[in-house]
XYZ file of C-alpha atoms in Angstrom:
575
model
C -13.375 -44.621 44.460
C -13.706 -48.214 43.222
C -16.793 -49.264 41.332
C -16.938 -52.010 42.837
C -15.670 -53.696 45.894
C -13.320 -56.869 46.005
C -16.184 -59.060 46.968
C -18.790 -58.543 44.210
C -19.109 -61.139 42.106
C -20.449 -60.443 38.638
C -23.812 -61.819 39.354
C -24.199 -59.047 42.039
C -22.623 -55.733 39.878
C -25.277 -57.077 37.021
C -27.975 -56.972 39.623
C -27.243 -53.421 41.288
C -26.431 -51.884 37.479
C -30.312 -53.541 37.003
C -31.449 -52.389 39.988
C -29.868 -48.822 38.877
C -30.729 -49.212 35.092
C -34.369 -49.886 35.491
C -34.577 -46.489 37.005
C -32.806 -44.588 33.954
C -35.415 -46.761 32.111
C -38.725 -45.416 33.734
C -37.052 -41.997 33.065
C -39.248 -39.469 30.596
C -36.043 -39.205 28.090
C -35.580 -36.503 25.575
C -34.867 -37.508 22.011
C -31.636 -35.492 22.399
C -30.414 -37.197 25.186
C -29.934 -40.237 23.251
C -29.200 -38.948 19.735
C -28.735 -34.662 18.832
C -30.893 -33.538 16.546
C -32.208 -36.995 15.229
C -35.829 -37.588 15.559
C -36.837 -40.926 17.033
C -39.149 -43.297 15.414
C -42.366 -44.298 17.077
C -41.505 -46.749 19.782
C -37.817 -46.451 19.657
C -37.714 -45.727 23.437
C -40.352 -48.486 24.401
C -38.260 -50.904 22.414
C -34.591 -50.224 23.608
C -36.051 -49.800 27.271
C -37.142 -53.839 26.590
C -33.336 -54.409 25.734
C -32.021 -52.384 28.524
C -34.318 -54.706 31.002
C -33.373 -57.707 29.978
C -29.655 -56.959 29.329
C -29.388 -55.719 33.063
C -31.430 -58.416 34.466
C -29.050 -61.158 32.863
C -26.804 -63.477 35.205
C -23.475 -62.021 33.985
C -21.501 -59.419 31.873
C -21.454 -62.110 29.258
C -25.094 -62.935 29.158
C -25.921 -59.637 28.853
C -23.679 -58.902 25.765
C -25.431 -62.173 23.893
C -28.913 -60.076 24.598
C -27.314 -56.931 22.385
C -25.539 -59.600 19.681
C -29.410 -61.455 19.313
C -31.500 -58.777 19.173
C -32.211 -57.608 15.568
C -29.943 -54.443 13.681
C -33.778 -52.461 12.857
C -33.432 -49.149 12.001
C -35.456 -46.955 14.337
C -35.091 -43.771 12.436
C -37.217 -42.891 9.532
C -35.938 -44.544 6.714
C -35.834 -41.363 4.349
C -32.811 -40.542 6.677
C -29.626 -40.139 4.895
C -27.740 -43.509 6.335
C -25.293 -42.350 8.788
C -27.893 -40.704 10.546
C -29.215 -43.724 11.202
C -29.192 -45.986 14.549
C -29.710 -49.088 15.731
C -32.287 -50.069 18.652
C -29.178 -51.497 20.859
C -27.143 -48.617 20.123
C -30.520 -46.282 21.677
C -30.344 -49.062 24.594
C -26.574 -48.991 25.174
C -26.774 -45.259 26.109
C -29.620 -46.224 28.289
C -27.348 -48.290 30.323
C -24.386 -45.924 29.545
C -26.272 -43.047 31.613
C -27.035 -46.082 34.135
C -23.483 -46.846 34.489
C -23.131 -43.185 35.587
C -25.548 -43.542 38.216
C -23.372 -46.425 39.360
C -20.616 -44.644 39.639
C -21.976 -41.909 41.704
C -23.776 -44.539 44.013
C -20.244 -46.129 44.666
C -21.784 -49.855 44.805
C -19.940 -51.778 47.611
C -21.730 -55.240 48.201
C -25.605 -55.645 48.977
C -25.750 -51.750 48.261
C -24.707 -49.126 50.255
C -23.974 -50.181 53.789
C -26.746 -48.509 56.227
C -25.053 -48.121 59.682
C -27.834 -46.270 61.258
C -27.228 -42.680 60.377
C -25.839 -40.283 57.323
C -22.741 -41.458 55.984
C -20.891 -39.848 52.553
C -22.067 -42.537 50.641
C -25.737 -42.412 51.955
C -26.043 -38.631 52.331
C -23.783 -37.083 49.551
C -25.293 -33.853 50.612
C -25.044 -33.654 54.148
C -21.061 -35.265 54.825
C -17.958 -34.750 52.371
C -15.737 -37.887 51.983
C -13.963 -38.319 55.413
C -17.014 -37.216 57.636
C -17.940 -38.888 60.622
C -20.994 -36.446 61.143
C -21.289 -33.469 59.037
C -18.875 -30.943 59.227
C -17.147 -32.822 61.720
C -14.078 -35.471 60.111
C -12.930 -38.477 61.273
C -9.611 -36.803 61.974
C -10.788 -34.397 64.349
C -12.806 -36.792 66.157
C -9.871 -38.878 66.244
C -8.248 -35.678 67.592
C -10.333 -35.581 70.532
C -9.883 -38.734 71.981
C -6.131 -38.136 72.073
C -6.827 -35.051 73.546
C -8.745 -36.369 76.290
C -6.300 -39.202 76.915
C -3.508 -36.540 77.436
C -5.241 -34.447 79.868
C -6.566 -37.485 81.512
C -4.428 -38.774 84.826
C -1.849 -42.115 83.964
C -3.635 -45.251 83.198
C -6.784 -43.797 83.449
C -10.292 -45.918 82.021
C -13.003 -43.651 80.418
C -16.307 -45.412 80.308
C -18.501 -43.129 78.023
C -21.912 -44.071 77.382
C -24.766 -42.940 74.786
C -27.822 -41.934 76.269
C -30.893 -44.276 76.855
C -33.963 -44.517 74.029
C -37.234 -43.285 76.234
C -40.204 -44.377 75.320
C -43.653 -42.669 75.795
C -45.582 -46.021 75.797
C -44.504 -49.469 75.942
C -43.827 -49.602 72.112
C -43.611 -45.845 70.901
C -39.938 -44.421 71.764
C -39.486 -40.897 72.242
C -36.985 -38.616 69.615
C -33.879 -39.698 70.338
C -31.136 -37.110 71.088
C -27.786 -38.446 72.091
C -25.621 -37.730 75.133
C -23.177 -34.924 74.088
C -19.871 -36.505 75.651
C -20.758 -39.788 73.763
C -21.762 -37.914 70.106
C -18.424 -35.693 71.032
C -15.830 -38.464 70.962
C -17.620 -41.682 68.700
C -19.784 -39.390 66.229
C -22.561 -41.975 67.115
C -25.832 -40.776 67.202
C -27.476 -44.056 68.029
C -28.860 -45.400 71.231
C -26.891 -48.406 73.142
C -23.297 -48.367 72.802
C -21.117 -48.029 75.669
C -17.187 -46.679 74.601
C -14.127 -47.077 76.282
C -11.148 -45.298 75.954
C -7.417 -45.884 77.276
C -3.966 -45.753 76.429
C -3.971 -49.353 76.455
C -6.563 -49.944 74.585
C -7.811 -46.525 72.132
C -11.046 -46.532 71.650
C -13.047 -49.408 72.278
C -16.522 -49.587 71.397
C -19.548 -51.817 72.297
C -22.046 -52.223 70.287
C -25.649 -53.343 70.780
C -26.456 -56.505 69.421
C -29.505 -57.124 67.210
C -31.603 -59.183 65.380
C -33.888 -59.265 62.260
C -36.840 -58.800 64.408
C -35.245 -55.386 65.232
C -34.116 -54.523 62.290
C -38.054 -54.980 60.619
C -39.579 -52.420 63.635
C -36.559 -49.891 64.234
C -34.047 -50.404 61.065
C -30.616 -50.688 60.980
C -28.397 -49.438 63.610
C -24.438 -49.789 63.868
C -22.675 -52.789 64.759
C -18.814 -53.349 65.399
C -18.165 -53.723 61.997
C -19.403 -49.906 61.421
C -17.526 -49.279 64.417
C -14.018 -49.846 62.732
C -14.975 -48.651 59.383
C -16.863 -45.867 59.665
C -16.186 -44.368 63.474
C -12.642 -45.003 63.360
C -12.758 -46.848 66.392
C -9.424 -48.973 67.260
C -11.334 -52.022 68.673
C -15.249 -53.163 68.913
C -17.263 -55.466 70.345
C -20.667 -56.712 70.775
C -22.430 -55.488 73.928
C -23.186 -58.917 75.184
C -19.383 -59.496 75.682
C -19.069 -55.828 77.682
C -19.215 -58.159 80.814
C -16.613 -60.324 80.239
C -14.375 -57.838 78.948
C -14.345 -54.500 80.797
C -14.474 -55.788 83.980
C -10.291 -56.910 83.609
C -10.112 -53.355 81.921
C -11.285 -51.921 85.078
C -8.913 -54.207 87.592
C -5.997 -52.999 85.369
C -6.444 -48.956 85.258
C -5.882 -46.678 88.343
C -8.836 -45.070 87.602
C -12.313 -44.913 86.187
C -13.981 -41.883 84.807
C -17.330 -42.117 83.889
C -20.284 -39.435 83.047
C -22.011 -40.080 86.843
C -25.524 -39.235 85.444
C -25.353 -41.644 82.677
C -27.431 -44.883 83.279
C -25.555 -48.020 81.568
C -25.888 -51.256 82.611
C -21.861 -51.119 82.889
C -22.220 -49.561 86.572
C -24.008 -53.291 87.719
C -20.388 -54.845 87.122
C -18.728 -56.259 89.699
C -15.499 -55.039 89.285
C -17.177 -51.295 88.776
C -18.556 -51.547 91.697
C -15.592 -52.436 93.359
C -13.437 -49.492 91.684
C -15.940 -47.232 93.218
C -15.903 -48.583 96.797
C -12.073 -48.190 96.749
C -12.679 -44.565 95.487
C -11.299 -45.384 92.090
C -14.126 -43.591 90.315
C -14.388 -40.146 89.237
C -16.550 -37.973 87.082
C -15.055 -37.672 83.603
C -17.408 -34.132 82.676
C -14.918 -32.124 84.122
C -12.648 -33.652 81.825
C -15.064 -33.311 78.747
C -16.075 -30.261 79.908
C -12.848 -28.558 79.375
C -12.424 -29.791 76.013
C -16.036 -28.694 74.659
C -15.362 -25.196 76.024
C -13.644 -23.815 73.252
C -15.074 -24.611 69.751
C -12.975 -25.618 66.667
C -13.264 -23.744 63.454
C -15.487 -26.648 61.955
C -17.879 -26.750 65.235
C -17.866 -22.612 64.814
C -19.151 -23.097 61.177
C -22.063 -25.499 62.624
C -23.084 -23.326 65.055
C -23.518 -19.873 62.727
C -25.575 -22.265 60.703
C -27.745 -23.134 63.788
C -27.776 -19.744 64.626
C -28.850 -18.511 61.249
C -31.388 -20.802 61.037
C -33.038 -20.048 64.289
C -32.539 -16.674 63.572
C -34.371 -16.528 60.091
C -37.021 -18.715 61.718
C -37.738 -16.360 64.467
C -38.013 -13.688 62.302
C -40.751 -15.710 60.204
C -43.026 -16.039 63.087
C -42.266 -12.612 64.151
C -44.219 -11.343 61.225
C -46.849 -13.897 61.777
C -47.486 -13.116 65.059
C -48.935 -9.823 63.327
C -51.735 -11.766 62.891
C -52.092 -14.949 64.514
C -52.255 -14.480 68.223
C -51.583 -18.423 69.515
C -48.997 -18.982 71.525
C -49.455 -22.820 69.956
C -49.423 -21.996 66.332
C -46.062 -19.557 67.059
C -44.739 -22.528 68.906
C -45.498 -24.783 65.267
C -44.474 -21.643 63.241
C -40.943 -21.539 64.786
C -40.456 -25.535 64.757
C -41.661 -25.381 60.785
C -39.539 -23.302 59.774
C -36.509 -24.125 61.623
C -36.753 -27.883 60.196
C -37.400 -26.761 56.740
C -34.220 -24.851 56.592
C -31.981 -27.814 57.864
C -32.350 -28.130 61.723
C -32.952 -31.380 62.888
C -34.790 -31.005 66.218
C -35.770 -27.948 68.297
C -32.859 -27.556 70.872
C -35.760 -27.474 73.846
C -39.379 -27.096 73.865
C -39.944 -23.467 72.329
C -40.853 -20.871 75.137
C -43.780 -18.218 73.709
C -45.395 -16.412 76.913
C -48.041 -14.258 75.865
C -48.395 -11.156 78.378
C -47.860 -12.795 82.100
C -47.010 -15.707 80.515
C -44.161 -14.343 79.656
C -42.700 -13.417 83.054
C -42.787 -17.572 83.733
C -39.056 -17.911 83.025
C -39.144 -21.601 81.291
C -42.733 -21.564 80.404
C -43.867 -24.830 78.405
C -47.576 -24.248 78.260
C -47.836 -22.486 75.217
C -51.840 -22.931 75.185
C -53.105 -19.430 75.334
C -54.219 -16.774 73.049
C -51.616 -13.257 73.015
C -54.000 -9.995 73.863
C -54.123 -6.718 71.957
C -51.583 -4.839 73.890
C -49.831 -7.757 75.676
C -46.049 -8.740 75.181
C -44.504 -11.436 73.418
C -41.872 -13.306 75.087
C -40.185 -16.049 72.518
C -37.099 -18.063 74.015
C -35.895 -20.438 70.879
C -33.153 -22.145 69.601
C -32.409 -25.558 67.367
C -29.614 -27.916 67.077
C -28.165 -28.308 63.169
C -26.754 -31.495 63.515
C -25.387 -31.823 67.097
C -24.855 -27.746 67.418
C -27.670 -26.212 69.350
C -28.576 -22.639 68.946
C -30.475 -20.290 71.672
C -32.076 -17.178 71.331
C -35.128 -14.740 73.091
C -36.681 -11.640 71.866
C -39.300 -9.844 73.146
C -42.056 -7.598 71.776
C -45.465 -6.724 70.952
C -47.780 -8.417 68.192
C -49.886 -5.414 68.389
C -46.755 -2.657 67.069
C -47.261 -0.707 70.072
C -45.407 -0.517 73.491
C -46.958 0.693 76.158
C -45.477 3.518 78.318
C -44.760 0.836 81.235
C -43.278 -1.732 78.751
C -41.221 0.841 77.146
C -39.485 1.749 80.225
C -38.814 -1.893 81.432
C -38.135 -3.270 77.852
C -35.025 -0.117 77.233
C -34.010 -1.221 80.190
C -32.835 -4.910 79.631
C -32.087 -3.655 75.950
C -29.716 -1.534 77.571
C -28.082 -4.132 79.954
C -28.209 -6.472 76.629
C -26.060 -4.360 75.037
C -23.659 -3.204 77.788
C -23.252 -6.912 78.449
C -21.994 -7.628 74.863
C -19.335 -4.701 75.211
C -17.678 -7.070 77.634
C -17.496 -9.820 75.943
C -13.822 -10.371 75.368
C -10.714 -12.694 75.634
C -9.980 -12.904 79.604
C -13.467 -11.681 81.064
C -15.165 -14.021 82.382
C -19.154 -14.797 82.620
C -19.556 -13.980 86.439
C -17.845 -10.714 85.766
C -20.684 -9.938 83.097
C -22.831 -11.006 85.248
C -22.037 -8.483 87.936
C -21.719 -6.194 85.773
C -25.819 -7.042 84.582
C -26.563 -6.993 87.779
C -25.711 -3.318 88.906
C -26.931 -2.056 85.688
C -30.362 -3.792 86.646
C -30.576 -3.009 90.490
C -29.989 0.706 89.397
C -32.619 0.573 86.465
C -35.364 -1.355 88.971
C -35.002 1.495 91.617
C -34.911 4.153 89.126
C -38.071 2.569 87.790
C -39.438 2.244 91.521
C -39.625 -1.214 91.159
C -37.135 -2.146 93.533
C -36.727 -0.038 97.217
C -33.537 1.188 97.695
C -31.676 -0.569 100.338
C -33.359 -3.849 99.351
C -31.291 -4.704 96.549
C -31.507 -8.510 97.955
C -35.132 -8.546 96.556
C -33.355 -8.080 92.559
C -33.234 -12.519 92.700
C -37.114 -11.815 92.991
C -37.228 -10.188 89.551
C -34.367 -12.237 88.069
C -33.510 -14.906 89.525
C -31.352 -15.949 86.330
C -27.594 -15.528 85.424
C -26.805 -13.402 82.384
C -25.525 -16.266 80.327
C -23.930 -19.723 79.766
C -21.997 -21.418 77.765
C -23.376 -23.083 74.049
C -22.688 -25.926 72.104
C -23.695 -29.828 71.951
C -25.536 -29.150 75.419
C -28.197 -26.068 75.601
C -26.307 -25.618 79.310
C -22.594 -26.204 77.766
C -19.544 -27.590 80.290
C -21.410 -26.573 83.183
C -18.775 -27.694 85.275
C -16.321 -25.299 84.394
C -15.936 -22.290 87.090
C -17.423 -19.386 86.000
C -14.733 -17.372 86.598
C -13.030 -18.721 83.985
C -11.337 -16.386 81.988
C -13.125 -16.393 78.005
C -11.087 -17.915 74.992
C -11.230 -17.004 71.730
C -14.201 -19.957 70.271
C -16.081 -19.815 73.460
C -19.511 -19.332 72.673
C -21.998 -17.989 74.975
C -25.573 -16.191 75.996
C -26.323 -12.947 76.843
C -29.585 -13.379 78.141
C -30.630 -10.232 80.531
C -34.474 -10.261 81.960
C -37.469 -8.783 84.478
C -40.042 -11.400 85.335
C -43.328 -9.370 87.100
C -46.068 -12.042 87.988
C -49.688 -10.503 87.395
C -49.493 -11.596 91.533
C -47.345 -11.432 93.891
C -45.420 -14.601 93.797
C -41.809 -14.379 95.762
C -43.126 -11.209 97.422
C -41.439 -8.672 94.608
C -43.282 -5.319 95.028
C -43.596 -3.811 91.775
C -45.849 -0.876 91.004
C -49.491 -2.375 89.241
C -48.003 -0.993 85.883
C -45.460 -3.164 85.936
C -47.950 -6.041 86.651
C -47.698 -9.428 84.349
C -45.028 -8.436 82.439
C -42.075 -10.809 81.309
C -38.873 -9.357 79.111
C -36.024 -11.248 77.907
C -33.291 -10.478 75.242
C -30.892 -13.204 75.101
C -27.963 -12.884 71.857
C -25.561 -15.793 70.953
C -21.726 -14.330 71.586
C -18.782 -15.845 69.793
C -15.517 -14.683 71.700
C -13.073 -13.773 68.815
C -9.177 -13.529 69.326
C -10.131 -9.234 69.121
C -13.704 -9.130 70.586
C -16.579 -10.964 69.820
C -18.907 -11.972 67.123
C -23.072 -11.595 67.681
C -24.222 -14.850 65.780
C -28.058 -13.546 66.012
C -27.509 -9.706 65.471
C -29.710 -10.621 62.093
C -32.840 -10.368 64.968
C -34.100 -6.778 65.269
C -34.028 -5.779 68.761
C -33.837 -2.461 68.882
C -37.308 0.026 70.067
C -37.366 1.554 66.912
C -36.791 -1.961 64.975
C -39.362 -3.539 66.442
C -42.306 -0.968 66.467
C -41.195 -0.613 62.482
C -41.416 -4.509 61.571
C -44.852 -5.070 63.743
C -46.433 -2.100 62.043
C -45.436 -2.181 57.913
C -47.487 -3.371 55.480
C -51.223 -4.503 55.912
C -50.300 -7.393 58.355
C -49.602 -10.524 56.375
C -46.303 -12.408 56.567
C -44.522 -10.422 54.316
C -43.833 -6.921 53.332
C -46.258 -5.725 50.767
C -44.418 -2.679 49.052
C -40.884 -1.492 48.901
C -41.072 0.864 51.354
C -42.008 -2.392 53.403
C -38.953 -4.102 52.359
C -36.856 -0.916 53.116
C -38.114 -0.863 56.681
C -37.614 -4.805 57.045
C -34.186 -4.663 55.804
C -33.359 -1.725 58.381
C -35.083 -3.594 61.233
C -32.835 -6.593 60.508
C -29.158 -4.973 59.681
């Protein structure tokens, strides 16, 4: 990679080595960083740091050499040292800038800086993206990949219109976290609000970009503009999004037809011609279309989402042991957020779910405002996206280390079903088979259990009125439109989610014996189909009776295990 680009003049690479060399300067630098085994004089550093600042602040390459010719040849060594030991206050200064020069380097200095286009780039975020990168883990090839992919399955001289998802705001001025629309992030790698893309044979990808001005650039920062949208997101054309209107419309008249994502709002659907298209029946939904291509994962969106997974999965386990002793369902709910950010995630993949005792049996419960009984169930339904790749994940138990006889039953019971489900996990079956198979396994376990009259097996939607799983990946509820009958691929990802939700009260008139009363259980595993089988990416989370019982009880409580036995019985509860 260049040093410097073809448009830096010498004025500018003086100013961003100054820029760069001032902070080498305010380093704390060892004396045998500059010179082994030589012991600087008093001073020595103040003075060359004076020489490094006004060498680097100088006009040009030449000025700054006549500030190292000028300045005087003292010794700053102790004079009793034998002569070629000794150096020069420049010379101390030159490897000042010498180690600054390195810096440069590894900054890669293209004009003004590094260009900010509104989210991690290589040269930004060295750490998150390898050279290539669109988005992390994800390169510009494969994204490049995908819209050729969804050209070829799309019908002849088809238009897809593809836009990002709207910024919401919670007041007039204060947006809401933005997450952006997964078909959009799938085939631009934008993650910014605003842009509308559109792709054809005719004309590749074509993106619009929002336009802004410095007044938005001082309250929100920078954001992407077309430039960024030919150099860094590989896009074949790009234009402002003030010019959208004059443009797509004759990109519209010219296609046979439009697909669009139909619950997208974009101010591209008050066009004329769009509107036009649509009364002649010209436009379709394109999710179907995207839908099919998200289903099975690559090897590099596989790799993102065992890092999600591991990350929720570590994190759950954290407030697992904390629950031991703080009861909250709101400082679970911050426990599992915390410590799902600090080990990469970007965002929780939805509002964390942590039902406390009849809480629990509320199957998307939000709340998360009351304090967990001695004796009561936990019920926590996580998950969190690692950039773009959401994770999802439930396990249920007790804070207290004790099931009760009642919970026992019920909770071996969906553990059971759990891990029947998983068996069948496998190339060609497909989720509604699993999820016939859940529920007989269920229907016979409820009437066993008495909870469910025999003959009434129509009342089983009263105690779960939930599938056993669904597809993962940029979307919590993955290509949704896809039959479920559809036969599982190798990279398909999906949930095994089995569950019993028993109101303290009779809600949808389920009659379950009073034992059974305000109890909610959910174990839901994230399944990787393999070419053989299938992969659990959150068998790390104990699960099992025995597990659980074992990692509520150890040690005196705290959030870690205090002896090794502890870490013996920690290490079996999670293998």
């Amino acid at each position: 990679m260049p040093l410097w680009d073809d448009a830096a003049t010498p004025a500018e690479q003086i100013t961003f080595r100054a820029a760069v060399a001032s902070r080498v300067a305010a380093l704390d630098v060892s004396d045998d960083m500059l010179c082994k085994d030589v012991p600087l004089k008093d001073g020595a550093i103040t003075q060359a740091k004076q020489i490094v600042s006004r060498s680097s602040s100088a006009a040009s390459e030449s000025a700054a050499q006549e500030v190292f010719d000028e300045m005087p040849s003292e010794v700053v060594w102790d004079e009793k040292m034998p002569s070629d030991m000794t150096v020069h206050a420049v010379e101390v200064a030159s490897r000042f800038l010498s180690a600054s020069h390195g810096l440069v380097q590894r900054a890669a200095y293209t004009t003004g800086g590094i260009v900010d286009v509104g989210q991690p780039t290589p040269q930004s975020h060295p750490e998150l993206l390898a050279d290539g990168e669109i988005t992390p883990g994800i390169t510009n090839e494969e994204y490049i990949s995908r819209r050729k992919k969804l050209l070829e399955v799309l019908p002849e001289k088809s238009l897809a219109i593809i836009a990002s998802a709207d910024q919401q705001m919670m007041t007039d001025v204060v947006p809401y976290p933005f997450r952006q629309n997964g078909d959009y992030l799938y085939i631009t790698g934008c993650t910014q609000p605003g842009g509308v893309a559109v792709l054809s044979e005719e004309t590749g990808l074509c993106m619009f970009m929002p336009d802004t001005n410095k007044e938005d650039v001082v309250w929100q920062g920078q954001t992407a503009g077309v430039e960024a949208a030919v150099d860094f997101f590989k896009a074949d054309k790009a234009f402002p999004l003030s010019q959208m209107q004059k443009i797509l419309p004759e990109l519209i008249e010219r296609s046979k037809g439009v697909y669009h994502n139909v619950k997208t709002a974009s101010s591209y659907k008050n066009l004329d011609a769009f509107r036009r298209a649509s009364l002649n029946n010209k436009v379709k939904d394109l999710t179907n279309y995207t839908d099919e291509l998200r289903w099975v994962k690559s090897k590099s969106e596989i790799k993102l989402m065992r890092e999600s997974a591991s990350i929720v999965s570590q994190s759950l386990l954290q407030t697992m042991l904390l629950s031991r002793t703080h009861r909250e369902e709101s400082q679970l709910a911050a426990k599992i957020e915390y410590e799902c950010k600090m080990r990469g995630a970007q965002r929780m993949a939805f509002h964390p779910v942590v039902g406390g005792g009849a809480n629990g049996s509320i199957i998307h419960y939000s709340r998360n405002d009351r304090k967990i009984r001695t004796g009561d169930l936990l019920l926590m339904d996580v998950g969190c996206e690692y950039h773009g790749y959401l994770s999802d994940l439930t396990r249920t138990w007790p804070p207290c280390g004790r099931f009760s006889p009642a919970q026992e039953e019920l909770y071996n019971l969906i553990l059971e079903t759990n891990k029947e489900c998983i068996k069948l996990c496998k190339p060609g079956t497909s989720i509604n088979e699993i999820h016939n198979h859940s529920v007989k396994l269920l229907i016979k376990g409820f009437q066993e259990l008495g909870i469910l009259e025999k003959g009434k097996s129509i009342q089983y939607n009263y105690l779960n009125p939930t599938a056993i799983g669904h597809s993962l990946g940029m979307d919590i509820h993955d290509s949704m439109t896809l039959p479920k009958d559809k036969p599982l691929e190798p990279g398909v990802v999906i949930t095994i989610e089995p569950g019993v939700y028993i109101p303290a009260a009779p809600v949808l008139n389920e009659r379950a014996p009073g034992r059974y009363r305000g109890m909610g259980i959910r174990i839901e595993d994230e399944v990787l189909v393999t070419d053989d089988g299938h992969e659990v990416l959150t068998a790390s989370v104990p699960k099992e009776f025995s597990h659980l019982t074992t990692l509520m009880s150890m040690g005196s409580g705290g959030d870690y295990p205090n002896s090794a036995a502890d870490v013996r019985e920690l290490r079996a509860a999670c293998s």
